[in-house]
mmCIF file of C-alpha atoms in Angstrom:
data_model
loop_
_atom_site.group_PDB
_atom_site.id
_atom_site.type_symbol
_atom_site.label_atom_id
_atom_site.label_comp_id
_atom_site.label_asym_id
_atom_site.label_seq_id
_atom_site.Cartn_x
_atom_site.Cartn_y
_atom_site.Cartn_z
ATOM 1 C CA MET A 1207 -19.003 -0.229 -4.308
ATOM 2 C CA ILE A 1208 -18.885 0.859 -0.673
ATOM 3 C CA ASN A 1209 -22.151 1.089 1.246
ATOM 4 C CA ILE A 1210 -22.503 4.458 2.977
ATOM 5 C CA ALA A 1211 -24.945 5.572 5.665
ATOM 6 C CA MET A 1212 -25.228 9.259 6.513
ATOM 7 C CA ILE A 1213 -25.946 10.277 10.107
ATOM 8 C CA GLY A 1214 -26.867 13.938 9.909
ATOM 9 C CA ALA A 1215 -28.717 15.686 7.098
ATOM 10 C CA GLY A 1216 -27.600 19.284 7.574
ATOM 11 C CA ALA A 1217 -25.616 21.411 5.145
ATOM 12 C CA THR A 1218 -22.400 19.407 5.658
ATOM 13 C CA GLY A 1219 -24.241 16.093 5.340
ATOM 14 C CA LYS A 1220 -25.755 17.187 2.047
ATOM 15 C CA ARG A 1221 -22.393 18.226 0.639
ATOM 16 C CA TYR A 1222 -20.732 15.021 1.773
ATOM 17 C CA ALA A 1223 -23.493 12.885 0.255
ATOM 18 C CA GLN A 1224 -23.013 14.670 -3.072
ATOM 19 C CA HIS A 1225 -19.232 14.239 -2.938
ATOM 20 C CA LEU A 1226 -19.461 10.549 -2.040
ATOM 21 C CA SER A 1227 -21.901 9.845 -4.868
ATOM 22 C CA ALA A 1228 -19.664 11.754 -7.301
ATOM 23 C CA THR A 1229 -16.675 9.516 -6.548
ATOM 24 C CA GLY A 1230 -18.347 6.559 -8.248
ATOM 25 C CA GLN A 1231 -16.964 4.360 -5.462
ATOM 26 C CA ALA A 1232 -19.739 4.708 -2.883
ATOM 27 C CA GLU A 1233 -23.493 4.306 -2.697
ATOM 28 C CA VAL A 1234 -25.551 6.070 -0.033
ATOM 29 C CA ALA A 1235 -27.786 3.335 1.372
ATOM 30 C CA GLY A 1236 -29.495 5.170 4.221
ATOM 31 C CA ILE A 1237 -29.973 8.516 5.928
ATOM 32 C CA CYS A 1238 -30.633 9.149 9.608
ATOM 33 C CA GLY A 1239 -31.084 12.576 11.172
ATOM 34 C CA GLU A 1240 -32.844 14.260 14.052
ATOM 35 C CA ASN A 1241 -34.525 16.593 11.577
ATOM 36 C CA GLY A 1242 -36.856 14.125 9.901
ATOM 37 C CA GLU A 1243 -37.848 16.505 7.124
ATOM 38 C CA ALA A 1244 -34.259 17.275 6.151
ATOM 39 C CA ALA A 1245 -33.329 13.570 6.338
ATOM 40 C CA ALA A 1246 -36.274 12.613 4.111
ATOM 41 C CA GLU A 1247 -35.321 15.291 1.594
ATOM 42 C CA LEU A 1248 -31.711 14.102 1.428
ATOM 43 C CA ALA A 1249 -32.814 10.464 1.183
ATOM 44 C CA GLU A 1250 -35.006 11.352 -1.781
ATOM 45 C CA GLN A 1251 -32.083 13.067 -3.488
ATOM 46 C CA CYS A 1252 -29.862 10.026 -2.892
ATOM 47 C CA GLY A 1253 -32.546 7.497 -3.769
ATOM 48 C CA CYS A 1254 -32.204 5.637 -0.485
ATOM 49 C CA ARG A 1255 -34.143 4.846 2.676
ATOM 50 C CA VAL A 1256 -34.591 7.238 5.570
ATOM 51 C CA PHE A 1257 -34.429 6.031 9.171
ATOM 52 C CA SER A 1258 -35.765 7.769 12.260
ATOM 53 C CA ALA A 1259 -33.631 5.689 14.643
ATOM 54 C CA PHE A 1260 -29.910 4.939 14.501
ATOM 55 C CA GLU A 1261 -30.459 1.367 15.693
ATOM 56 C CA ALA A 1262 -32.777 0.624 12.776
ATOM 57 C CA LEU A 1263 -30.280 2.114 10.328
ATOM 58 C CA ILE A 1264 -27.332 0.095 11.553
ATOM 59 C CA GLU A 1265 -29.324 -3.158 11.552
ATOM 60 C CA SER A 1266 -30.081 -2.662 7.856
ATOM 61 C CA LEU A 1267 -26.424 -2.323 6.831
ATOM 62 C CA PRO A 1268 -24.228 -5.186 5.614
ATOM 63 C CA PRO A 1269 -20.844 -5.818 7.267
ATOM 64 C CA GLY A 1270 -18.079 -3.510 6.104
ATOM 65 C CA SER A 1271 -20.387 -0.534 5.605
ATOM 66 C CA VAL A 1272 -19.221 2.991 6.372
ATOM 67 C CA LEU A 1273 -21.121 5.372 8.637
ATOM 68 C CA VAL A 1274 -20.504 9.067 7.967
ATOM 69 C CA PHE A 1275 -21.308 11.328 10.934
ATOM 70 C CA THR A 1276 -21.846 15.049 10.389
ATOM 71 C CA GLY A 1277 -23.208 17.765 12.640
ATOM 72 C CA ALA A 1278 -23.790 17.444 16.364
ATOM 73 C CA SER A 1279 -26.306 15.424 18.329
ATOM 74 C CA ASP A 1280 -26.687 14.288 21.900
ATOM 75 C CA SER A 1281 -26.171 10.659 20.848
ATOM 76 C CA ARG A 1282 -23.240 11.042 18.436
ATOM 77 C CA ARG A 1283 -20.573 9.777 20.818
ATOM 78 C CA ARG A 1284 -22.652 6.774 21.880
ATOM 79 C CA ASN A 1285 -23.532 5.920 18.262
ATOM 80 C CA ILE A 1286 -19.909 6.155 17.094
ATOM 81 C CA LEU A 1287 -18.812 3.822 19.873
ATOM 82 C CA HIS A 1288 -21.584 1.350 19.020
ATOM 83 C CA ALA A 1289 -20.710 1.398 15.320
ATOM 84 C CA LEU A 1290 -17.012 0.777 15.953
ATOM 85 C CA GLU A 1291 -17.617 -1.980 18.491
ATOM 86 C CA THR A 1292 -19.948 -3.808 16.109
ATOM 87 C CA GLY A 1293 -17.469 -3.751 13.213
ATOM 88 C CA TYR A 1294 -18.543 -0.789 11.088
ATOM 89 C CA HIS A 1295 -16.174 1.829 9.730
ATOM 90 C CA VAL A 1296 -16.773 5.407 10.873
ATOM 91 C CA ILE A 1297 -15.955 8.667 9.107
ATOM 92 C CA THR A 1298 -16.535 11.747 11.239
ATOM 93 C CA GLU A 1299 -15.506 15.374 11.509
ATOM 94 C CA MET A 1300 -12.869 16.735 13.851
ATOM 95 C CA PRO A 1301 -12.896 17.073 16.807
ATOM 96 C CA ALA A 1302 -15.786 14.536 17.152
ATOM 97 C CA ALA A 1303 -15.615 14.753 20.950
ATOM 98 C CA CYS A 1304 -15.752 17.327 23.714
ATOM 99 C CA ARG A 1305 -12.720 16.112 25.661
ATOM 100 C CA PRO A 1306 -9.531 14.220 24.747
ATOM 101 C CA GLU A 1307 -10.513 11.259 26.923
ATOM 102 C CA GLU A 1308 -13.739 10.841 24.941
ATOM 103 C CA LEU A 1309 -11.720 10.704 21.733
ATOM 104 C CA GLN A 1310 -9.391 8.163 23.341
ATOM 105 C CA GLU A 1311 -12.455 6.082 24.177
ATOM 106 C CA MET A 1312 -13.397 6.077 20.497
ATOM 107 C CA LEU A 1313 -9.909 4.964 19.495
ATOM 108 C CA ALA A 1314 -10.093 2.133 22.016
ATOM 109 C CA ALA A 1315 -13.460 0.999 20.599
ATOM 110 C CA ARG A 1316 -11.935 0.084 17.231
ATOM 111 C CA THR A 1317 -11.751 -3.574 16.318
ATOM 112 C CA SER A 1318 -9.949 -5.548 13.640
ATOM 113 C CA ARG A 1319 -13.026 -5.014 11.456
ATOM 114 C CA SER A 1320 -13.627 -1.304 12.060
ATOM 115 C CA ARG A 1321 -11.715 1.895 11.415
ATOM 116 C CA LEU A 1322 -12.138 5.433 12.738
ATOM 117 C CA LEU A 1323 -11.354 8.036 10.076
ATOM 118 C CA PHE A 1324 -11.515 11.819 10.333
ATOM 119 C CA THR A 1325 -12.395 14.263 7.605
ATOM 120 C CA ASN A 1326 -9.795 17.005 7.412
ATOM 121 C CA PRO A 1327 -10.222 19.096 4.231
ATOM 122 C CA GLY A 1328 -7.577 21.567 5.398
ATOM 123 C CA ARG A 1329 -4.830 19.067 4.597
ATOM 124 C CA PHE A 1330 -6.200 18.790 1.060
ATOM 125 C CA ALA A 1331 -6.430 22.522 0.362
ATOM 126 C CA HIS A 1332 -3.862 23.143 -2.340
ATOM 127 C CA HIS A 1333 -2.248 26.157 -0.667
ATOM 128 C CA ASN A 1334 -1.620 24.124 2.506
ATOM 129 C CA THR A 1335 -0.063 21.191 0.664
ATOM 130 C CA ASP A 1336 2.091 23.584 -1.353
ATOM 131 C CA LEU A 1337 3.180 25.488 1.756
ATOM 132 C CA ARG A 1338 4.139 22.262 3.473
ATOM 133 C CA LYS A 1339 6.125 20.953 0.498
ATOM 134 C CA ARG A 1340 8.102 24.160 0.106
ATOM 135 C CA ILE A 1341 8.866 24.471 3.825
ATOM 136 C CA ALA A 1342 9.864 20.784 4.069
ATOM 137 C CA ALA A 1343 12.160 21.281 1.063
ATOM 138 C CA GLY A 1344 13.976 24.051 2.919
ATOM 139 C CA THR A 1345 12.803 26.848 0.631
ATOM 140 C CA ILE A 1346 12.779 29.358 3.522
ATOM 141 C CA GLY A 1347 15.315 27.608 5.734
ATOM 142 C CA SER A 1348 14.571 26.694 9.346
ATOM 143 C CA LEU A 1349 11.219 27.874 10.649
ATOM 144 C CA GLY A 1350 11.304 30.734 13.133
ATOM 145 C CA VAL A 1351 8.067 32.710 13.460
ATOM 146 C CA ILE A 1352 4.620 31.821 12.118
ATOM 147 C CA ASN A 1353 1.564 34.061 11.994
ATOM 148 C CA VAL A 1354 -1.819 32.618 11.064
ATOM 149 C CA LYS A 1355 -5.325 34.011 11.270
ATOM 150 C CA ARG A 1356 -8.843 32.998 10.356
ATOM 151 C CA TYR A 1357 -11.673 35.550 10.414
ATOM 152 C CA CYS A 1358 -15.317 34.613 9.987
ATOM 153 C CA PRO A 1359 -18.375 36.901 9.904
ATOM 154 C CA LEU A 1360 -21.082 36.369 12.488
ATOM 155 C CA THR A 1361 -23.579 33.733 11.422
ATOM 156 C CA LEU A 1362 -25.810 31.263 13.154
ATOM 157 C CA LEU A 1363 -23.346 28.722 14.507
ATOM 158 C CA PRO A 1364 -25.548 25.668 13.848
ATOM 159 C CA GLU A 1365 -25.667 24.835 10.169
ATOM 160 C CA ASP A 1366 -29.402 24.208 10.097
ATOM 161 C CA GLN A 1367 -32.575 23.897 12.145
ATOM 162 C CA GLU A 1368 -31.572 20.446 13.417
ATOM 163 C CA GLN A 1369 -28.422 21.769 15.048
ATOM 164 C CA ARG A 1370 -30.193 24.862 16.347
ATOM 165 C CA ARG A 1371 -32.677 22.701 18.242
ATOM 166 C CA HIS A 1372 -29.785 20.580 19.509
ATOM 167 C CA ALA A 1373 -28.055 23.736 20.743
ATOM 168 C CA CYS A 1374 -31.169 24.721 22.683
ATOM 169 C CA ARG A 1375 -31.465 21.295 24.298
ATOM 170 C CA SER A 1376 -27.783 21.140 25.226
ATOM 171 C CA HIS A 1377 -27.696 24.598 26.834
ATOM 172 C CA ALA A 1378 -25.339 25.999 24.222
ATOM 173 C CA PHE A 1379 -26.798 29.433 24.954
ATOM 174 C CA GLU A 1380 -26.368 31.626 27.950
ATOM 175 C CA PRO A 1381 -28.698 30.587 30.795
ATOM 176 C CA GLY A 1382 -32.230 31.739 30.125
ATOM 177 C CA LEU A 1383 -31.637 32.517 26.445
ATOM 178 C CA THR A 1384 -34.627 31.229 24.481
ATOM 179 C CA GLU A 1385 -34.820 30.150 20.856
ATOM 180 C CA ALA A 1386 -36.866 33.286 20.183
ATOM 181 C CA ALA A 1387 -33.975 35.378 21.487
ATOM 182 C CA TRP A 1388 -31.628 33.337 19.293
ATOM 183 C CA ALA A 1389 -33.775 34.053 16.246
ATOM 184 C CA SER A 1390 -33.757 37.773 17.048
ATOM 185 C CA GLY A 1391 -29.971 37.874 16.702
ATOM 186 C CA ILE A 1392 -28.846 37.388 20.317
ATOM 187 C CA ARG A 1393 -26.567 34.397 20.333
ATOM 188 C CA TRP A 1394 -23.692 32.870 22.254
ATOM 189 C CA THR A 1395 -20.482 32.365 20.328
ATOM 190 C CA GLY A 1396 -18.196 31.089 23.060
ATOM 191 C CA GLY A 1397 -15.802 28.171 23.188
ATOM 192 C CA LEU A 1398 -16.294 25.562 25.897
ATOM 193 C CA ARG A 1399 -19.351 26.099 28.046
ATOM 194 C CA GLU A 1400 -20.052 24.377 31.342
ATOM 195 C CA ASP A 1401 -23.716 23.717 32.099
ATOM 196 C CA GLN A 1402 -24.992 20.968 34.339
ATOM 197 C CA GLY A 1403 -21.545 19.394 34.444
ATOM 198 C CA GLU A 1404 -21.241 19.118 30.652
ATOM 199 C CA GLU A 1405 -18.660 20.656 28.336
ATOM 200 C CA ARG A 1406 -19.340 21.119 24.645
ATOM 201 C CA PRO A 1407 -16.865 22.408 22.056
ATOM 202 C CA GLY A 1408 -17.767 25.355 19.880
ATOM 203 C CA GLY A 1409 -17.018 28.968 19.131
ATOM 204 C CA ALA A 1410 -13.819 30.379 17.699
ATOM 205 C CA LEU A 1411 -11.499 27.851 19.357
ATOM 206 C CA TYR A 1412 -13.065 24.624 18.133
ATOM 207 C CA ARG A 1413 -14.811 25.825 14.984
ATOM 208 C CA LEU A 1414 -12.029 28.047 13.617
ATOM 209 C CA ALA A 1415 -8.719 27.787 15.473
ATOM 210 C CA LEU A 1416 -8.785 23.975 15.534
ATOM 211 C CA GLN A 1417 -8.261 23.921 11.760
ATOM 212 C CA ASP A 1418 -5.143 26.046 12.003
ATOM 213 C CA ILE A 1419 -3.857 24.157 15.049
ATOM 214 C CA ASP A 1420 -3.958 20.986 12.972
ATOM 215 C CA ILE A 1421 -2.231 22.583 9.969
ATOM 216 C CA LEU A 1422 0.462 24.067 12.227
ATOM 217 C CA ARG A 1423 1.171 20.637 13.719
ATOM 218 C CA TRP A 1424 1.278 19.159 10.221
ATOM 219 C CA ILE A 1425 3.835 21.710 9.041
ATOM 220 C CA ALA A 1426 5.809 22.731 12.145
ATOM 221 C CA GLY A 1427 5.640 19.576 14.260
ATOM 222 C CA GLU A 1428 4.525 18.906 17.818
ATOM 223 C CA ALA A 1429 3.991 21.687 20.334
ATOM 224 C CA ALA A 1430 5.835 22.164 23.619
ATOM 225 C CA SER A 1431 3.419 24.687 25.136
ATOM 226 C CA VAL A 1432 0.530 27.004 24.359
ATOM 227 C CA TYR A 1433 -0.620 30.264 25.910
ATOM 228 C CA ALA A 1434 -4.064 31.487 24.851
ATOM 229 C CA MET A 1435 -6.381 34.395 25.578
ATOM 230 C CA ARG A 1436 -10.001 34.952 24.652
ATOM 231 C CA THR A 1437 -12.525 37.754 24.577
ATOM 232 C CA ALA A 1438 -16.165 37.104 23.797
ATOM 233 C CA SER A 1439 -19.528 38.790 23.802
ATOM 234 C CA GLU A 1440 -22.907 38.176 22.266
ATOM 235 C CA ARG A 1441 -21.595 39.080 18.833
ATOM 236 C CA LEU A 1442 -17.938 38.152 18.763
ATOM 237 C CA ASP A 1443 -15.546 35.482 19.924
ATOM 238 C CA TYR A 1444 -11.821 36.160 19.555
ATOM 239 C CA ILE A 1445 -8.966 33.776 20.358
ATOM 240 C CA LEU A 1446 -5.278 34.702 20.407
ATOM 241 C CA ALA A 1447 -2.845 31.846 21.032
ATOM 242 C CA THR A 1448 0.943 31.631 21.085
ATOM 243 C CA ILE A 1449 2.268 28.136 20.431
ATOM 244 C CA LYS A 1450 5.872 27.153 21.038
ATOM 245 C CA PHE A 1451 6.977 24.097 19.083
ATOM 246 C CA ARG A 1452 9.548 21.521 20.078
ATOM 247 C CA ASN A 1453 11.799 22.581 17.199
ATOM 248 C CA GLY A 1454 11.920 26.152 18.551
ATOM 249 C CA ALA A 1455 9.465 27.752 16.121
ATOM 250 C CA ILE A 1456 6.807 30.036 17.586
ATOM 251 C CA ALA A 1457 3.351 30.576 16.091
ATOM 252 C CA ASN A 1458 0.879 33.357 16.764
ATOM 253 C CA LEU A 1459 -2.661 32.249 15.956
ATOM 254 C CA GLU A 1460 -5.771 34.419 15.679
ATOM 255 C CA ALA A 1461 -9.349 33.148 15.352
ATOM 256 C CA TYR A 1462 -12.089 35.756 15.134
ATOM 257 C CA TRP A 1463 -15.760 34.828 14.963
ATOM 258 C CA GLY A 1464 -17.908 37.917 14.447
ATOM 259 C CA TYR A 1465 -15.519 39.688 12.075
ATOM 260 C CA PRO A 1466 -17.382 42.576 10.394
ATOM 261 C CA GLY A 1467 -15.830 41.883 7.000
ATOM 262 C CA GLU A 1468 -15.736 38.881 4.680
ATOM 263 C CA TYR A 1469 -14.328 35.469 5.603
ATOM 264 C CA ALA A 1470 -10.536 35.505 5.404
ATOM 265 C CA SER A 1471 -7.633 33.243 6.252
ATOM 266 C CA ALA A 1472 -3.946 34.026 6.024
ATOM 267 C CA ALA A 1473 -0.624 32.526 7.023
ATOM 268 C CA GLU A 1474 2.966 33.740 7.095
ATOM 269 C CA TYR A 1475 5.904 31.407 7.698
ATOM 270 C CA ALA A 1476 9.225 33.166 8.340
ATOM 271 C CA GLY A 1477 12.435 31.176 8.277
ATOM 272 C CA SER A 1478 16.176 31.728 8.255
ATOM 273 C CA GLY A 1479 16.150 31.999 4.464
ATOM 274 C CA GLY A 1480 12.973 33.879 3.635
ATOM 275 C CA VAL A 1481 9.237 34.234 4.112
ATOM 276 C CA ILE A 1482 6.315 32.480 2.473
ATOM 277 C CA ARG A 1483 2.789 33.876 2.716
ATOM 278 C CA TYR A 1484 -0.773 32.903 1.909
ATOM 279 C CA ASP A 1485 -3.803 35.205 1.943
ATOM 280 C CA SER A 1486 -7.232 34.033 0.802
ATOM 281 C CA ARG A 1487 -8.226 37.598 -0.114
ATOM 282 C CA LYS A 1488 -5.691 37.853 -2.941
ATOM 283 C CA THR A 1489 -5.926 36.316 -6.395
ATOM 284 C CA ASP A 1490 -2.248 35.388 -6.353
ATOM 285 C CA ALA A 1491 -2.810 33.861 -2.945
ATOM 286 C CA LEU A 1492 0.571 32.254 -2.340
ATOM 287 C CA HIS A 1493 3.610 34.543 -2.187
ATOM 288 C CA LEU A 1494 7.242 33.581 -1.741
ATOM 289 C CA TYR A 1495 9.855 36.080 -0.549
ATOM 290 C CA LYS A 1496 13.548 35.137 -0.840
ATOM 291 C CA TYR A 1497 16.500 37.112 0.466
ATOM 292 C CA ALA A 1498 18.423 38.521 -2.506
ATOM 293 C CA GLU A 1499 22.102 37.626 -2.519
ATOM 294 C CA ALA A 1500 23.453 41.163 -2.877
ATOM 295 C CA GLU A 1501 20.443 43.315 -2.076
ATOM 296 C CA VAL A 1502 18.752 44.507 1.057
ATOM 297 C CA HIS A 1503 15.242 43.996 -0.241
ATOM 298 C CA PRO A 1504 14.031 40.423 -0.717
ATOM 299 C CA GLY A 1505 13.047 39.067 -4.087
ATOM 300 C CA HIS A 1506 9.327 38.437 -4.565
ATOM 301 C CA ARG A 1507 7.376 36.044 -6.715
ATOM 302 C CA GLY A 1508 3.598 35.537 -6.565
ATOM 303 C CA PHE A 1509 1.652 32.665 -8.047
ATOM 304 C CA SER A 1510 -1.787 31.117 -7.782
ATOM 305 C CA PRO A 1511 -2.075 27.355 -7.172
ATOM 306 C CA SER A 1512 -4.636 25.377 -9.141
ATOM 307 C CA PHE A 1513 -7.998 25.003 -7.473
ATOM 308 C CA ARG A 1514 -9.809 21.852 -6.425
ATOM 309 C CA ASN A 1515 -12.460 20.925 -3.892
ATOM 310 C CA PRO A 1516 -10.628 19.835 -0.731
ATOM 311 C CA GLU A 1517 -13.746 18.153 0.763
ATOM 312 C CA TYR A 1518 -14.138 15.935 -2.295
ATOM 313 C CA ALA A 1519 -10.422 15.082 -2.372
ATOM 314 C CA ASP A 1520 -10.518 14.276 1.346
ATOM 315 C CA LEU A 1521 -13.503 11.921 1.103
ATOM 316 C CA LEU A 1522 -12.078 10.191 -1.986
ATOM 317 C CA HIS A 1523 -8.836 9.647 -0.067
ATOM 318 C CA LEU A 1524 -10.697 8.139 2.913
ATOM 319 C CA LEU A 1525 -12.615 5.735 0.664
ATOM 320 C CA ASP A 1526 -9.322 4.601 -0.891
ATOM 321 C CA CYS A 1527 -7.874 4.058 2.589
ATOM 322 C CA ILE A 1528 -10.825 1.848 3.534
ATOM 323 C CA LYS A 1529 -10.636 -0.180 0.313
ATOM 324 C CA GLU A 1530 -6.871 -0.609 0.305
ATOM 325 C CA GLY A 1531 -6.186 -0.705 4.046
ATOM 326 C CA ARG A 1532 -3.882 2.327 3.869
ATOM 327 C CA GLU A 1533 -3.240 4.889 6.589
ATOM 328 C CA PRO A 1534 -4.999 8.218 5.988
ATOM 329 C CA VAL A 1535 -3.293 11.596 5.835
ATOM 330 C CA THR A 1536 -4.873 12.310 9.221
ATOM 331 C CA ALA A 1537 -4.570 9.178 11.354
ATOM 332 C CA ALA A 1538 -6.891 8.820 14.347
ATOM 333 C CA GLU A 1539 -3.951 9.261 16.707
ATOM 334 C CA ASP A 1540 -3.021 12.418 14.814
ATOM 335 C CA ALA A 1541 -6.519 13.814 15.388
ATOM 336 C CA LEU A 1542 -6.054 13.083 19.087
ATOM 337 C CA GLU A 1543 -2.813 15.112 19.137
ATOM 338 C CA THR A 1544 -4.638 18.071 17.582
ATOM 339 C CA MET A 1545 -7.442 17.714 20.122
ATOM 340 C CA ASN A 1546 -4.909 17.598 22.961
ATOM 341 C CA LEU A 1547 -3.359 20.880 21.796
ATOM 342 C CA ALA A 1548 -6.755 22.570 21.413
ATOM 343 C CA TRP A 1549 -7.725 21.325 24.861
ATOM 344 C CA ALA A 1550 -4.482 22.742 26.287
ATOM 345 C CA ALA A 1551 -5.373 26.103 24.707
ATOM 346 C CA SER A 1552 -8.784 26.014 26.383
ATOM 347 C CA GLN A 1553 -7.139 25.282 29.739
ATOM 348 C CA SER A 1554 -4.733 28.176 29.205
ATOM 349 C CA ILE A 1555 -7.689 30.480 28.576
ATOM 350 C CA ARG A 1556 -9.212 29.389 31.876
ATOM 351 C CA THR A 1557 -6.063 29.569 33.982
ATOM 352 C CA GLY A 1558 -4.254 32.478 32.324
ATOM 353 C CA LEU A 1559 -1.061 30.397 32.246
ATOM 354 C CA PRO A 1560 0.919 28.567 29.553
ATOM 355 C CA VAL A 1561 -0.063 24.898 29.320
ATOM 356 C CA GLU A 1562 1.953 21.929 28.063
ATOM 357 C CA PRO A 1563 -0.298 19.678 25.957
ATOM 358 C CA VAL A 1564 -0.583 16.022 26.854
ATOM 359 C CA SER A 1565 1.011 14.306 23.878
ATOM 360 C CA CYS A 1566 1.561 10.760 22.680
ATOM 361 C CA ALA A 1567 4.241 11.878 20.237
ATOM 362 C CA PRO A 1568 7.881 11.050 21.012
ATOM 363 C CA ALA A 1569 10.074 13.990 22.060
ATOM 364 C CA ASP A 1570 12.105 13.856 18.833
ATOM 365 C CA ALA A 1571 9.066 13.688 16.527
ATOM 366 C CA SER A 1572 9.591 17.212 15.199
ATOM 367 C CA SER A 1573 12.156 17.978 12.567
ATOM 368 C CA ALA A 1574 13.792 21.340 12.056
ATOM 369 C CA SER A 1575 11.370 22.472 9.402
ATOM 370 C CA SER A 1576 8.444 20.115 8.880
ATOM 371 C CA GLY A 1577 6.551 18.066 11.385
ATOM 372 C CA GLY A 1578 3.836 15.973 9.735
ATOM 373 C CA ARG A 1579 4.806 12.865 11.619
ATOM 374 C CA ARG A 1580 1.669 10.713 11.197
ATOM 375 C CA GLY A 1581 -0.027 10.261 7.883
ATOM 376 C CA GLY A 1582 2.300 12.906 6.558
ATOM 377 C CA GLY A 1583 2.476 11.710 2.972
ATOM 378 C CA ASP A 1584 1.882 14.246 0.220
ATOM 379 C CA ASN A 1585 -1.654 14.359 -1.051
ATOM 380 C CA ALA A 1586 -1.335 16.822 -3.869
#
């Protein structure tokens, strides 16, 4: 049984605690969160101790324990570094840092006794794994053009009161915007914001587009350049990015926070031999279009993959990796590559020019059709 400590007791922390307990392989031994009331409530549900200070929590844990970080706090980066340097395993969400160099610092803090693992439910969503398998198998030939989008209605960006207070403290609002104004419906939804020399990720780029950037890298390979544009106001944040991949494929990516309709995500991969599509708004979500041999119109077949909880599958996979010493589907270096590409998109937004991402991947890492170079094993 693996000892687990939860740092963060918001909505994500509660879900993760439930998933971890359901695996039968982990026991939640402690909860620590800035919102003491929420932390105490989650600790009661898990039957474990609650800690007001991270230092007290980590001192109570036996060697080999796993710390699961969710949500945002001013001390998250420092606490992750401390946990890794002292020999504890860390599971955290992507991107986990504001800048690529901060993520590199976390990778460097690992020891022979500690591992840094990233949750990435998108790679465990059945439609994504199925898309990747079919494209890698050459079902639609060589990739040419990709269109992906993710639309999300306007909500409070922080998941709970704890994160809302953190947002106020860290100047995540426009200057002079009070919590009362936030509560009245006036809110900032931007991407990177610079206040007092600090940069914090958020908005459509890091909370929506980052997921699709990672999936695109997983399926299409490493990127050669990215050109991105953004428009934002109090009630919307829209990102449009064009990514050119090393294998010649081009992806158009949309991320829209403040969409007036329901949440939706869709993807279309067009290759030399056909098109494959996914749309979350359709029951038969995955559609495959093949060019007919003697007809102008392509053949069409729709089907609905079986459903499962990608968060649960992801966490179960990470626990197995810790127990068995295996590499995860999303290696830490892989998360850094995704962060580098997202950071390049943010720089393109600022400069108005295409940007080449800083990459650790070799120039020939991308294949003609599928590019999951690290941790790319099937997880279906």
